[in-house]
Short mmCIF file of C-alpha atoms in Angstrom, two decimals:
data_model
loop_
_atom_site.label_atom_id
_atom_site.label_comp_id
_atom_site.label_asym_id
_atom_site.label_seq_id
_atom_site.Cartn_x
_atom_site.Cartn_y
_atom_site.Cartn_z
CA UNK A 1065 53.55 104.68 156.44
CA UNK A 1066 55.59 107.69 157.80
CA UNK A 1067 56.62 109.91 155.56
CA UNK A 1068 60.68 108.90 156.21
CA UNK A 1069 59.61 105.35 154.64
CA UNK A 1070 57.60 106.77 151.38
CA UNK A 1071 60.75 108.75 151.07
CA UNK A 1072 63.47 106.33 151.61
CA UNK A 1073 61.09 103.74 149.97
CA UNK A 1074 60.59 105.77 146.72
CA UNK A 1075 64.45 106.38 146.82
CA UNK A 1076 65.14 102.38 146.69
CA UNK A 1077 62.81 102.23 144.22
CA UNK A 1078 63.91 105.02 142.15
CA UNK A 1079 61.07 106.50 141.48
CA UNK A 1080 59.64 110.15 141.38
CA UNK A 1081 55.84 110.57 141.92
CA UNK A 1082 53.97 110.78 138.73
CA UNK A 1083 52.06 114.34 138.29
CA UNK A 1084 50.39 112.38 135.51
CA UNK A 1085 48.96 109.34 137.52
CA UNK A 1086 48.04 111.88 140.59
CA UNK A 1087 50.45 110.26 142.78
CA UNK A 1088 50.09 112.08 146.26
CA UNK A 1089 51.33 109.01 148.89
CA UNK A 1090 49.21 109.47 152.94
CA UNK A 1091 52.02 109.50 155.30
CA UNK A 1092 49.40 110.14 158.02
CA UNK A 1093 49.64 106.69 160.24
CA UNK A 1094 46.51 108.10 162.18
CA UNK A 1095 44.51 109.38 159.35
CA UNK A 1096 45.30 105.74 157.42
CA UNK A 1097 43.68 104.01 160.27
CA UNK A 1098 40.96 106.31 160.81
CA UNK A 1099 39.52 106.02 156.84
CA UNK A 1100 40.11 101.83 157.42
CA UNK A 1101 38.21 101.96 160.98
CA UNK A 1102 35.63 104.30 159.44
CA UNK A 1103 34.86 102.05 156.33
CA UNK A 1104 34.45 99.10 158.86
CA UNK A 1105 36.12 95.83 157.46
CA UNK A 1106 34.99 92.83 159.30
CA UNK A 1107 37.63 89.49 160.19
CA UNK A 1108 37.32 87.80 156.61
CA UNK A 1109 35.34 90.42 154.55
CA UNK A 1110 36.53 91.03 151.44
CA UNK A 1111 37.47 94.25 150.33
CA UNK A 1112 39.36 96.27 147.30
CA UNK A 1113 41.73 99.01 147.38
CA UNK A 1114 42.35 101.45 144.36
CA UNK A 1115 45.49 102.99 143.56
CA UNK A 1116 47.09 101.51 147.55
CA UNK A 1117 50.50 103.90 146.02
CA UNK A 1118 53.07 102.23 148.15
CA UNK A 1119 50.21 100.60 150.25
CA UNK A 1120 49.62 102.98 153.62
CA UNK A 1121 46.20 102.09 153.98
CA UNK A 1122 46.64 98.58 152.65
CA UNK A 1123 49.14 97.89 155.63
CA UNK A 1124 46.28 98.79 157.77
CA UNK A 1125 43.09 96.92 156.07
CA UNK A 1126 45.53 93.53 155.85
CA UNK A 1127 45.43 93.54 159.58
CA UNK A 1128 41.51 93.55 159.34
CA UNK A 1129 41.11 90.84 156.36
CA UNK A 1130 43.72 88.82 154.85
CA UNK A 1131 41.11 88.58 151.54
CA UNK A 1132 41.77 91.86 149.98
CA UNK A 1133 42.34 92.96 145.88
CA UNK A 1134 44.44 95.53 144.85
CA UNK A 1135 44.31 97.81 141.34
CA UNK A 1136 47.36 99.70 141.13
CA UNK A 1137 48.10 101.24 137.37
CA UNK A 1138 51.72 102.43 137.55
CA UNK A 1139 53.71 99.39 136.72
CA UNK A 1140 56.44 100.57 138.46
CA UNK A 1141 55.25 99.55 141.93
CA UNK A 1142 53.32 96.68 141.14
CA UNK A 1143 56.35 94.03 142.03
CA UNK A 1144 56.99 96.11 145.12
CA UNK A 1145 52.96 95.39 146.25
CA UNK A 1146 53.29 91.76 145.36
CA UNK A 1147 56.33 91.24 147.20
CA UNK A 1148 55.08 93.62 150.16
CA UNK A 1149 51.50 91.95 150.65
CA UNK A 1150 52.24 88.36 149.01
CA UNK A 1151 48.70 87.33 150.33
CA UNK A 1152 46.60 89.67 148.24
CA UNK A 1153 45.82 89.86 145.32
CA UNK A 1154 47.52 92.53 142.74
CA UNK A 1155 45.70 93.76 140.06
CA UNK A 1156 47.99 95.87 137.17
CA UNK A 1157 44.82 98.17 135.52
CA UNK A 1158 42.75 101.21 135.42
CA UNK A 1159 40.16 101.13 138.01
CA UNK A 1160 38.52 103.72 135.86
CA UNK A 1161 37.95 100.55 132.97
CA UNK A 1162 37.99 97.68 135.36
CA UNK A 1163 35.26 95.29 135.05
CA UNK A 1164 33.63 95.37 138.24
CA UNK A 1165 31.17 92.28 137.43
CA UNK A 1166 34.48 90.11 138.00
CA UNK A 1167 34.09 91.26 142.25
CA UNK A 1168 30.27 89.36 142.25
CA UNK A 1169 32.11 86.16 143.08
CA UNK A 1170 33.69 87.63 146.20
CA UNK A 1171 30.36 88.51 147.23
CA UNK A 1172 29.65 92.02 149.10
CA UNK A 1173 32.78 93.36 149.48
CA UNK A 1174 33.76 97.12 150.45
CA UNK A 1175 36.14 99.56 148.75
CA UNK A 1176 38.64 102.23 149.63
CA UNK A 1177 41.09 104.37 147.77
CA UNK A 1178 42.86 107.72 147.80
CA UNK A 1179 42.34 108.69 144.26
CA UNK A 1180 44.01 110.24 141.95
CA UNK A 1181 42.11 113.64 141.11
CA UNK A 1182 42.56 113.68 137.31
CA UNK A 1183 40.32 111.02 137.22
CA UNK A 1184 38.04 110.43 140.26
CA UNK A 1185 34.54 111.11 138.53
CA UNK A 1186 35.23 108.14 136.09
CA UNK A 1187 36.39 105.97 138.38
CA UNK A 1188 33.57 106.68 141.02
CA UNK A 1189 31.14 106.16 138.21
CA UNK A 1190 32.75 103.14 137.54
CA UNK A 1191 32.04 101.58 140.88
CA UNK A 1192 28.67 102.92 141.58
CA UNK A 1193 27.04 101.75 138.27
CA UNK A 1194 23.75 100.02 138.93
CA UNK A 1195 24.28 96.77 139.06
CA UNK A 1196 27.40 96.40 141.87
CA UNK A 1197 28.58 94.08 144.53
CA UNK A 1198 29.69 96.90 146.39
CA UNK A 1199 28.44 97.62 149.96
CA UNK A 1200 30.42 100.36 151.38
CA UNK A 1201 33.50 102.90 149.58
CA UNK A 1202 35.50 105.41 151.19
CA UNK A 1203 37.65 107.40 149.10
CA UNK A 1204 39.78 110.77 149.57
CA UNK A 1205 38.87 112.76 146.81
CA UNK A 1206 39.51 116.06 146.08
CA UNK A 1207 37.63 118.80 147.94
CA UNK A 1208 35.77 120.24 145.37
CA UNK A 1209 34.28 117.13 143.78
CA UNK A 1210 33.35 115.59 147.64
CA UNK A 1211 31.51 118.77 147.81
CA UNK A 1212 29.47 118.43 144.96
CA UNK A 1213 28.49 114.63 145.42
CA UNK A 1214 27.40 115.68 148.98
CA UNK A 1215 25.56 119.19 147.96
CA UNK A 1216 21.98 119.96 148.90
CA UNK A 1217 19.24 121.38 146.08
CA UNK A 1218 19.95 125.08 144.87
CA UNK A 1219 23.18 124.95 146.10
CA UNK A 1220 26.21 125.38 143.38
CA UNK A 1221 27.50 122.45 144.29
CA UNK A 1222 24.54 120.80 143.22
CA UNK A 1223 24.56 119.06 140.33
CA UNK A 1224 24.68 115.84 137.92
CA UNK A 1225 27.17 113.93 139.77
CA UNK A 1226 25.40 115.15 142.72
CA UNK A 1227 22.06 113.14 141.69
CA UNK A 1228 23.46 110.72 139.11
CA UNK A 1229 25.26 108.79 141.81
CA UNK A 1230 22.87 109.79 144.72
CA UNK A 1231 20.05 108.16 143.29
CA UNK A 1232 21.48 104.64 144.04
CA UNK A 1233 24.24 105.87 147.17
CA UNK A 1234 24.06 107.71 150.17
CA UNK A 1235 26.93 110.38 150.28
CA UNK A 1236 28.50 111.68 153.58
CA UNK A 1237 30.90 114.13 153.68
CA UNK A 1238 33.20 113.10 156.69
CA UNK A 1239 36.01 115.41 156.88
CA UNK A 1240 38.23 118.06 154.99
CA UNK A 1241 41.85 116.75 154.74
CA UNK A 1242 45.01 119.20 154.94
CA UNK A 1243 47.12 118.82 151.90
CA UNK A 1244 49.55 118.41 154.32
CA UNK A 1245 49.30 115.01 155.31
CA UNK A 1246 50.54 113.93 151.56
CA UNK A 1247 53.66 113.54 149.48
CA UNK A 1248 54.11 115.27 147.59
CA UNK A 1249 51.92 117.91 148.76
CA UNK A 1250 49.04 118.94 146.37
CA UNK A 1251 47.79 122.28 145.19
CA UNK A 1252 44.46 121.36 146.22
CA UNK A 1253 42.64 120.50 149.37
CA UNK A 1254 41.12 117.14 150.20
CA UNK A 1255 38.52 115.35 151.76
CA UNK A 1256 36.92 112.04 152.74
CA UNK A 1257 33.83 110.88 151.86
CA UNK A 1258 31.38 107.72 152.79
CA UNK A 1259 29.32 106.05 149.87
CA UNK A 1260 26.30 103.27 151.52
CA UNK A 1261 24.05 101.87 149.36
CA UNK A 1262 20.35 103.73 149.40
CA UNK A 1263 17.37 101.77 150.25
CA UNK A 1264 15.35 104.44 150.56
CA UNK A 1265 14.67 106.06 147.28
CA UNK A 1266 11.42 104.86 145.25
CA UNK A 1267 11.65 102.66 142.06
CA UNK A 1268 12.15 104.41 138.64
CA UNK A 1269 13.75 103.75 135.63
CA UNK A 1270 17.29 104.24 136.12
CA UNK A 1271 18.16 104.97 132.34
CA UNK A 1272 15.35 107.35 131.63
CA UNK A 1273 16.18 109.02 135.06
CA UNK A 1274 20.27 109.14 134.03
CA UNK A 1275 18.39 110.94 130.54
CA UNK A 1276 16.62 113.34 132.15
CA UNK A 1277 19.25 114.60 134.51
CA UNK A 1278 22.28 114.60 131.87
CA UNK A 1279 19.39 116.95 129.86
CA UNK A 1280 18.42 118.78 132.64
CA UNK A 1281 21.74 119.99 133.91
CA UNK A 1282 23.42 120.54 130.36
CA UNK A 1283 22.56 123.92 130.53
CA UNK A 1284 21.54 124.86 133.90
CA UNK A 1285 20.69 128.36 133.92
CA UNK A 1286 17.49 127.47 131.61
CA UNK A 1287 14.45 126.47 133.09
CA UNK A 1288 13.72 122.35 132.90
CA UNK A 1289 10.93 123.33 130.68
CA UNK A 1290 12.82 124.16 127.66
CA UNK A 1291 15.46 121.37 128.47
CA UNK A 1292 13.01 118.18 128.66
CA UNK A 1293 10.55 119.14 126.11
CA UNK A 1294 11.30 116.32 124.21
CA UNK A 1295 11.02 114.46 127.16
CA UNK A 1296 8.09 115.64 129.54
CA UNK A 1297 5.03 116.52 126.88
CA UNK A 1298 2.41 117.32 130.02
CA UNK A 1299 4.85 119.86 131.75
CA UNK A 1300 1.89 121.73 133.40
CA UNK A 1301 0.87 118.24 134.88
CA UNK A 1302 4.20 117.01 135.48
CA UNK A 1303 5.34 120.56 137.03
CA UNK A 1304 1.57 119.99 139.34
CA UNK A 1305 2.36 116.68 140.58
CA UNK A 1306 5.69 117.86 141.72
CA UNK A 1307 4.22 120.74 143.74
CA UNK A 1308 6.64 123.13 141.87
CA UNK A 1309 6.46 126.07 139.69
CA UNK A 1310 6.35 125.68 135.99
CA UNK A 1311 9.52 127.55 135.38
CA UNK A 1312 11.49 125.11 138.00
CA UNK A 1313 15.17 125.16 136.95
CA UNK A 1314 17.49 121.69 137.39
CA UNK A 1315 19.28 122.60 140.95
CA UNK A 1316 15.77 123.29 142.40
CA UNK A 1317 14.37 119.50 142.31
CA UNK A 1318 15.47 117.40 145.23
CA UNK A 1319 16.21 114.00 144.14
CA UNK A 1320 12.76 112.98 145.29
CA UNK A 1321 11.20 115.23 142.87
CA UNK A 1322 13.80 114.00 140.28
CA UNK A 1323 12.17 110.26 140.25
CA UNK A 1324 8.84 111.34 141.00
CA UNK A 1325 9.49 113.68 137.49
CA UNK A 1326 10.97 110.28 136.32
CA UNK A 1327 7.96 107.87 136.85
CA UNK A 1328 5.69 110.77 135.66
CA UNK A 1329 3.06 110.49 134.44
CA UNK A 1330 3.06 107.07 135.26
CA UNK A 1331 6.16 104.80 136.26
CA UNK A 1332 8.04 103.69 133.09
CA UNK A 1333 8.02 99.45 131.98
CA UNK A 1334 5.19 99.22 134.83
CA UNK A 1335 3.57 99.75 138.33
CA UNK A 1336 5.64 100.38 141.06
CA UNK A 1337 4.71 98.59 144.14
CA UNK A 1338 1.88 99.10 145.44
CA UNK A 1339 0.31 99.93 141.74
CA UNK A 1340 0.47 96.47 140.45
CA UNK A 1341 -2.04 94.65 140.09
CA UNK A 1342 -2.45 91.51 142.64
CA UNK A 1343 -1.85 88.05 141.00
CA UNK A 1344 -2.88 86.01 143.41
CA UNK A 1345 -6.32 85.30 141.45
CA UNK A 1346 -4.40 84.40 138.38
CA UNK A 1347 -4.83 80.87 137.60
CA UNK A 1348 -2.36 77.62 135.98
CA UNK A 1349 -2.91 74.95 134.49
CA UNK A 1350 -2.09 71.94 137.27
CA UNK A 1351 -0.10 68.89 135.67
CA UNK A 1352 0.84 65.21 136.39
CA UNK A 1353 4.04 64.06 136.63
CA UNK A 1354 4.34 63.37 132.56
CA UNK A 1355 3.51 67.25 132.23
CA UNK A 1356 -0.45 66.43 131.38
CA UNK A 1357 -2.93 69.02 132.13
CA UNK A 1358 -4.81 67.07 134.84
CA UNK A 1359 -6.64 70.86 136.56
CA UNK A 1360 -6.51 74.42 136.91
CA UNK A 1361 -5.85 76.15 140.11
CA UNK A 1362 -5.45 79.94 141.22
CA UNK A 1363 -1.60 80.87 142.00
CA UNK A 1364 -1.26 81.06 146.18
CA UNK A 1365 -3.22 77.47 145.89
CA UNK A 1366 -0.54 75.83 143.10
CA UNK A 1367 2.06 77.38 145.52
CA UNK A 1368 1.00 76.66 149.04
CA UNK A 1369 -0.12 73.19 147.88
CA UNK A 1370 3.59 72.93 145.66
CA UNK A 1371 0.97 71.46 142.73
CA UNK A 1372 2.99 70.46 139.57
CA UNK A 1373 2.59 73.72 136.99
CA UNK A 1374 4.47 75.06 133.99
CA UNK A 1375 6.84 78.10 133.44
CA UNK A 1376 9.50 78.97 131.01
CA UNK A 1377 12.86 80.44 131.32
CA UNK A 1378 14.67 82.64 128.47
CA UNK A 1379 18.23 83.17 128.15
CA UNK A 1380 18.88 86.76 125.98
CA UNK A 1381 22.82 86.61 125.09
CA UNK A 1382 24.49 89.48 122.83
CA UNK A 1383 26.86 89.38 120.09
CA UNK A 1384 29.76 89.30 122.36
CA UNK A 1385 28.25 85.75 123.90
CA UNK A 1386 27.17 87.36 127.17
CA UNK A 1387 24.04 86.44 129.24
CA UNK A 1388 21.90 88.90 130.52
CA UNK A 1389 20.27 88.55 133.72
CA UNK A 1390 17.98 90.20 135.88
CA UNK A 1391 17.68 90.75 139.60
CA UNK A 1392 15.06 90.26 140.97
CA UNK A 1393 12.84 93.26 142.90
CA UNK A 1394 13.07 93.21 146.43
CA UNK A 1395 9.52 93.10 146.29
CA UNK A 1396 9.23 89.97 144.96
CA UNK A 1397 7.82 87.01 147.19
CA UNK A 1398 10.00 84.55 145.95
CA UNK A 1399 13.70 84.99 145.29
CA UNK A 1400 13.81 88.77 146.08
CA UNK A 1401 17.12 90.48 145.34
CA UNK A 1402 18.12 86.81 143.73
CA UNK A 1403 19.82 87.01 140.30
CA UNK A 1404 17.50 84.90 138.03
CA UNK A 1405 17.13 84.13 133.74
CA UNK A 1406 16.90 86.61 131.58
CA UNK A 1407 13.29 86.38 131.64
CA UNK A 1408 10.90 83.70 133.09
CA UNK A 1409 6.87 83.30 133.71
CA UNK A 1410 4.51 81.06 134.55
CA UNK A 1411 2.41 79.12 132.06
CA UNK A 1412 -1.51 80.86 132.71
CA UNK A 1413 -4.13 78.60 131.96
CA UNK A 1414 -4.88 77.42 128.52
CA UNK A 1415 -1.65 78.38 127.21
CA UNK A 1416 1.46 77.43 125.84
CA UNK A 1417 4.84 77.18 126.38
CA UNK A 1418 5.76 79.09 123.03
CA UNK A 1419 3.42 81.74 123.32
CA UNK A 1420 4.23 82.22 126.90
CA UNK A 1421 7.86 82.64 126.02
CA UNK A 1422 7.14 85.11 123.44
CA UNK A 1423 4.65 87.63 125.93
CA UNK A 1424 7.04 87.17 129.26
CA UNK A 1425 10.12 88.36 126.76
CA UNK A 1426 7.86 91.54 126.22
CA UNK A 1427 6.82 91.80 129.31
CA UNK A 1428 9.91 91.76 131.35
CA UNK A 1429 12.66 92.99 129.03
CA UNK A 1430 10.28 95.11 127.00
CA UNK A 1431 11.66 93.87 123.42
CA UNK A 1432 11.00 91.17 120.79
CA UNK A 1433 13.45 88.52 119.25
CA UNK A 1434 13.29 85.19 118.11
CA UNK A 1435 13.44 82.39 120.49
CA UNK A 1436 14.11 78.87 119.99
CA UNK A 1437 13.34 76.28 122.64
CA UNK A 1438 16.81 74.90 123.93
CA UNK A 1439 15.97 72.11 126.82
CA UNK A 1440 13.31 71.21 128.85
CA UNK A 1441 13.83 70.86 133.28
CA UNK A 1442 11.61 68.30 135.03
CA UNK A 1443 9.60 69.80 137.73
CA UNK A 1444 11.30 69.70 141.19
CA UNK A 1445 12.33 71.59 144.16
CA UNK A 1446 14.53 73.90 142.88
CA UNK A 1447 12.07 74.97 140.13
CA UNK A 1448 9.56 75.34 142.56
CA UNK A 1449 7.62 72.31 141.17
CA UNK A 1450 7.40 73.57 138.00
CA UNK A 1451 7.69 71.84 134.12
CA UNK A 1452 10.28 74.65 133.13
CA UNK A 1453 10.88 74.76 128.98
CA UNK A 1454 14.16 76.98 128.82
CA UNK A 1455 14.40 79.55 125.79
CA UNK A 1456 17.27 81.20 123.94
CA UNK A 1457 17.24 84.59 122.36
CA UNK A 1458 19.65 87.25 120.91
CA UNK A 1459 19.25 90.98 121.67
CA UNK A 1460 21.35 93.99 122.19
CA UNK A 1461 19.22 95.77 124.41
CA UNK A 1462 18.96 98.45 125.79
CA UNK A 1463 15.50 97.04 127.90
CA UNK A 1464 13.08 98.43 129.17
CA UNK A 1465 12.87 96.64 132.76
CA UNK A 1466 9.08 97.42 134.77
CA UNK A 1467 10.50 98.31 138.49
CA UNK A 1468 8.18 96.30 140.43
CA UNK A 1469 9.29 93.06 139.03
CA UNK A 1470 12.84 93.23 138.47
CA UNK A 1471 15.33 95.64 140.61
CA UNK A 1472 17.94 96.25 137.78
CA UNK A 1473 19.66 93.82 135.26
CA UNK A 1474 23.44 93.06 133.89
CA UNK A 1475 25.29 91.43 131.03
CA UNK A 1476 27.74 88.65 132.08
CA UNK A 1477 30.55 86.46 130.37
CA UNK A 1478 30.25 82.65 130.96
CA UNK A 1479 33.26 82.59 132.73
CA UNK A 1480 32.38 85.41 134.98
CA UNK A 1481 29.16 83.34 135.87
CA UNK A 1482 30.70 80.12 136.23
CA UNK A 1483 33.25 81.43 138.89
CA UNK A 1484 30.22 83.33 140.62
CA UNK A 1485 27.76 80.47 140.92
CA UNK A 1486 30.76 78.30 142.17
CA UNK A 1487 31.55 80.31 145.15
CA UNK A 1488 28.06 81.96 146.03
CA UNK A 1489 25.18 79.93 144.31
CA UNK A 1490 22.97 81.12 146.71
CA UNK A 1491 22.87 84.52 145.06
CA UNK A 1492 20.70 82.89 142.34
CA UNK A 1493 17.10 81.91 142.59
CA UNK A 1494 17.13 78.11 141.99
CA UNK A 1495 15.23 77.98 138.82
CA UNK A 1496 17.88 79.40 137.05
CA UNK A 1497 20.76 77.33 138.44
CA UNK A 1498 18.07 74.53 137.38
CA UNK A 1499 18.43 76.04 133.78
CA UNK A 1500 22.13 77.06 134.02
CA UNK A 1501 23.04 73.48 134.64
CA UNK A 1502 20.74 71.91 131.58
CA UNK A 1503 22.64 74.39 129.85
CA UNK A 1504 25.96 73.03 130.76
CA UNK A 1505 25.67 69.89 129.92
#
């Protein structure tokens, strides 16, 4: 939008830009399309916009995708958005409390935003929280805080924000914006920055690592030493595996160091690939079609050969009624990066279905509850030709989830699930749309 149609806009409007809700409108037509052409919106992608204002850049990423959502909190513009861009979809809320596990249905879908400054780090937090169906953001932020999300070690930029959110996102600093090119023009400079999702970083625990850095950078002038004590009890070994000195302050660990301090001395809720253990010698019990135990055979032959075998399934829900689920690792031969049951396991040989449920709850999630034994799933395709016994279980967590097995984990309503599994099912691994279905009925 130019900056004679925010004006004349605002005027018909009657409204005065809200100090309060950080309300600085782009009227830069060629900066608008360079942030949409930047983030990359494909024909038919899905994508969200945060605070869109009077809707500069929305004008621009409607021409790329009809299938966009928009979360605008001042309720004095929200008719004018619905009326201006009757094909999307016009969400009146915070962005900074908006449930983001309600976007898993759309699939991947990118974001973009030109946020307001009072309240940038929650939001951003908000929408980089492990887990997320994010896969790109672009957002003009204010300088300072683009800076530090961007800084290298032992810079003093560097910080928490810096490694709390780079742990899971690659940050690029693209550009420094004039405050010129907004309306009304802030005190502050600007800047644009590019969030992708990291691959790259190794496996840790995500909460313990969150812990540590939160500790480490509440008082940064101290050395690490004093600030995870409680934490880190072999700091001589810890400080020797990390090739640094034992008086290493925060800023001075890259965020390499910081997960390799993380997973010290070993990684935490189990091996990290290439540690575990191989369990292609385990061995099930091989069953008829009434369930009988008819053989035993070792794993890669029950699953090459698709031999009937036994597993269970365990659904943990909280007080609120919400499921948890896990994703599965990427490293996981069948169903990585699929969204599967709370817990599940095969049956080894010689044992049971109750005991099994009991030691893959502890395993996996790293707790105990009662279960009780809630349906049974004939073995077939989508089970993977196993007798599956499905489990339930309350808990509050937190868990403790081993890295190698299970990539990160989230709690969902049953209506957030049921709209999910309608439009993408195949973000599930099959035995649990097996169970989710027994449990529907």
């Amino acid at each position: 939008m130019k900056l004679s149609q925010i004006t004349s806009t605002l005027s018909e409007l009657a409204i005065q830009p809200t100090r309060s809700l950080g309300q600085n409108f782009l009227h830069d037509q060629n900066l608008a399309e360079w942030i949409v052409e930047t983030l990359g919106i494909q024909e038919g992608e899905p994508w969200l916009e945060i605070g869109p204002g009077l809707g500069a850049l929305t004008e621009v990423a409607q021409r790329r995708s009809p299938r966009g959502t928009l979360i605008e909190k001042d309720d004095r513009i929200i008719e004018y958005l619905r009326e201006r861009f009757p094909g999307l979809q016009v969400i009146h809320g915070d962005a900074a409390r908006f449930d983001v596990r309600d976007l898993f249905a759309q699939g991947p879908l990118k974001v973009l935003g030109n946020l307001p400054y009072y309240i940038s780090s929650q939001i951003l937090f908000n929408f980089t929280r492990e887990p997320t169906p994010v896969s790109a953001m672009i957002f003009t932020l204010q300088r300072e805080l683009a800076e530090r999300l961007a800084a290298a070690p032992s810079s003093k930029e560097y910080g928490g924000p810096t490694l709390l959110i780079g742990r899971r996102w690659h940050v690029k600093y693209l550009r420094t914006l004039p405050a010129s090119v907004f309306t009304p023009v802030p005190q502050v400079e600007s800047a644009v920055v590019l969030l992708t999702p990291r691959t790259d970083a190794p496996a840790c625990d995500g909460a313990r690592f969150d812990r540590l850095v939160k500790l480490g950078f509440s008082q940064r002038r101290k050395q690490l030493r004093k600030m995870l004590a409680g934490e880190i009890e072999d700091w001589a070994g810890a400080t020797a595996h990390l090739g640094v000195p034992a008086t290493v302050r925060a800023e001075e660990l890259d965020l390499a160091q910081w997960i390799a301090l993380t997973n010290y001395p070993e990684p935490a809720g189990g091996a990290l690939p290439g540690l575990a253990q191989d369990v292609h010698g385990e061995r099930f019990d091989v069953v008829d079609e009434q369930d009988r135990v008819i053989g035993q055979a070792s794993r890669h032959e029950v699953h090459t050969r698709q031999l009937l075998h036994r597993a269970v399934h365990i659904f943990i829900f909280n007080r609120a009624g919400e499921l948890f689920l896990q994703r599965r690792s990427r490293w996981k031969d069948v169903h990585p990066l699929r969204w599967d049951s709370s817990a599940a396991g095969h049956l080894n040989a010689g044992d049971d279905y109750d005991e099994t449920a009991g030691r893959e709850l502890t395993e996996e999630l790293g707790v105990t509850a009662p279960l009780t034994q809630i349906g049974a799933v004939p073995a077939c395709a989508g089970t993977g030709w196993e007798f599956v016994r499905l489990y339930r279980g309350e808990h509050e967590g937190p868990f403790r989830l081993p890295p190698a097995e299970i990539e990160c984990g989230e709690w969902f309503t049953a209506e957030q699930l049921r709209r999910w599994i309608a439009a993408r099912p195949e973000d599930f691994a099959t035995g649990f749309l097996e169970c989710w279905r027994l449990r529907a009925q």
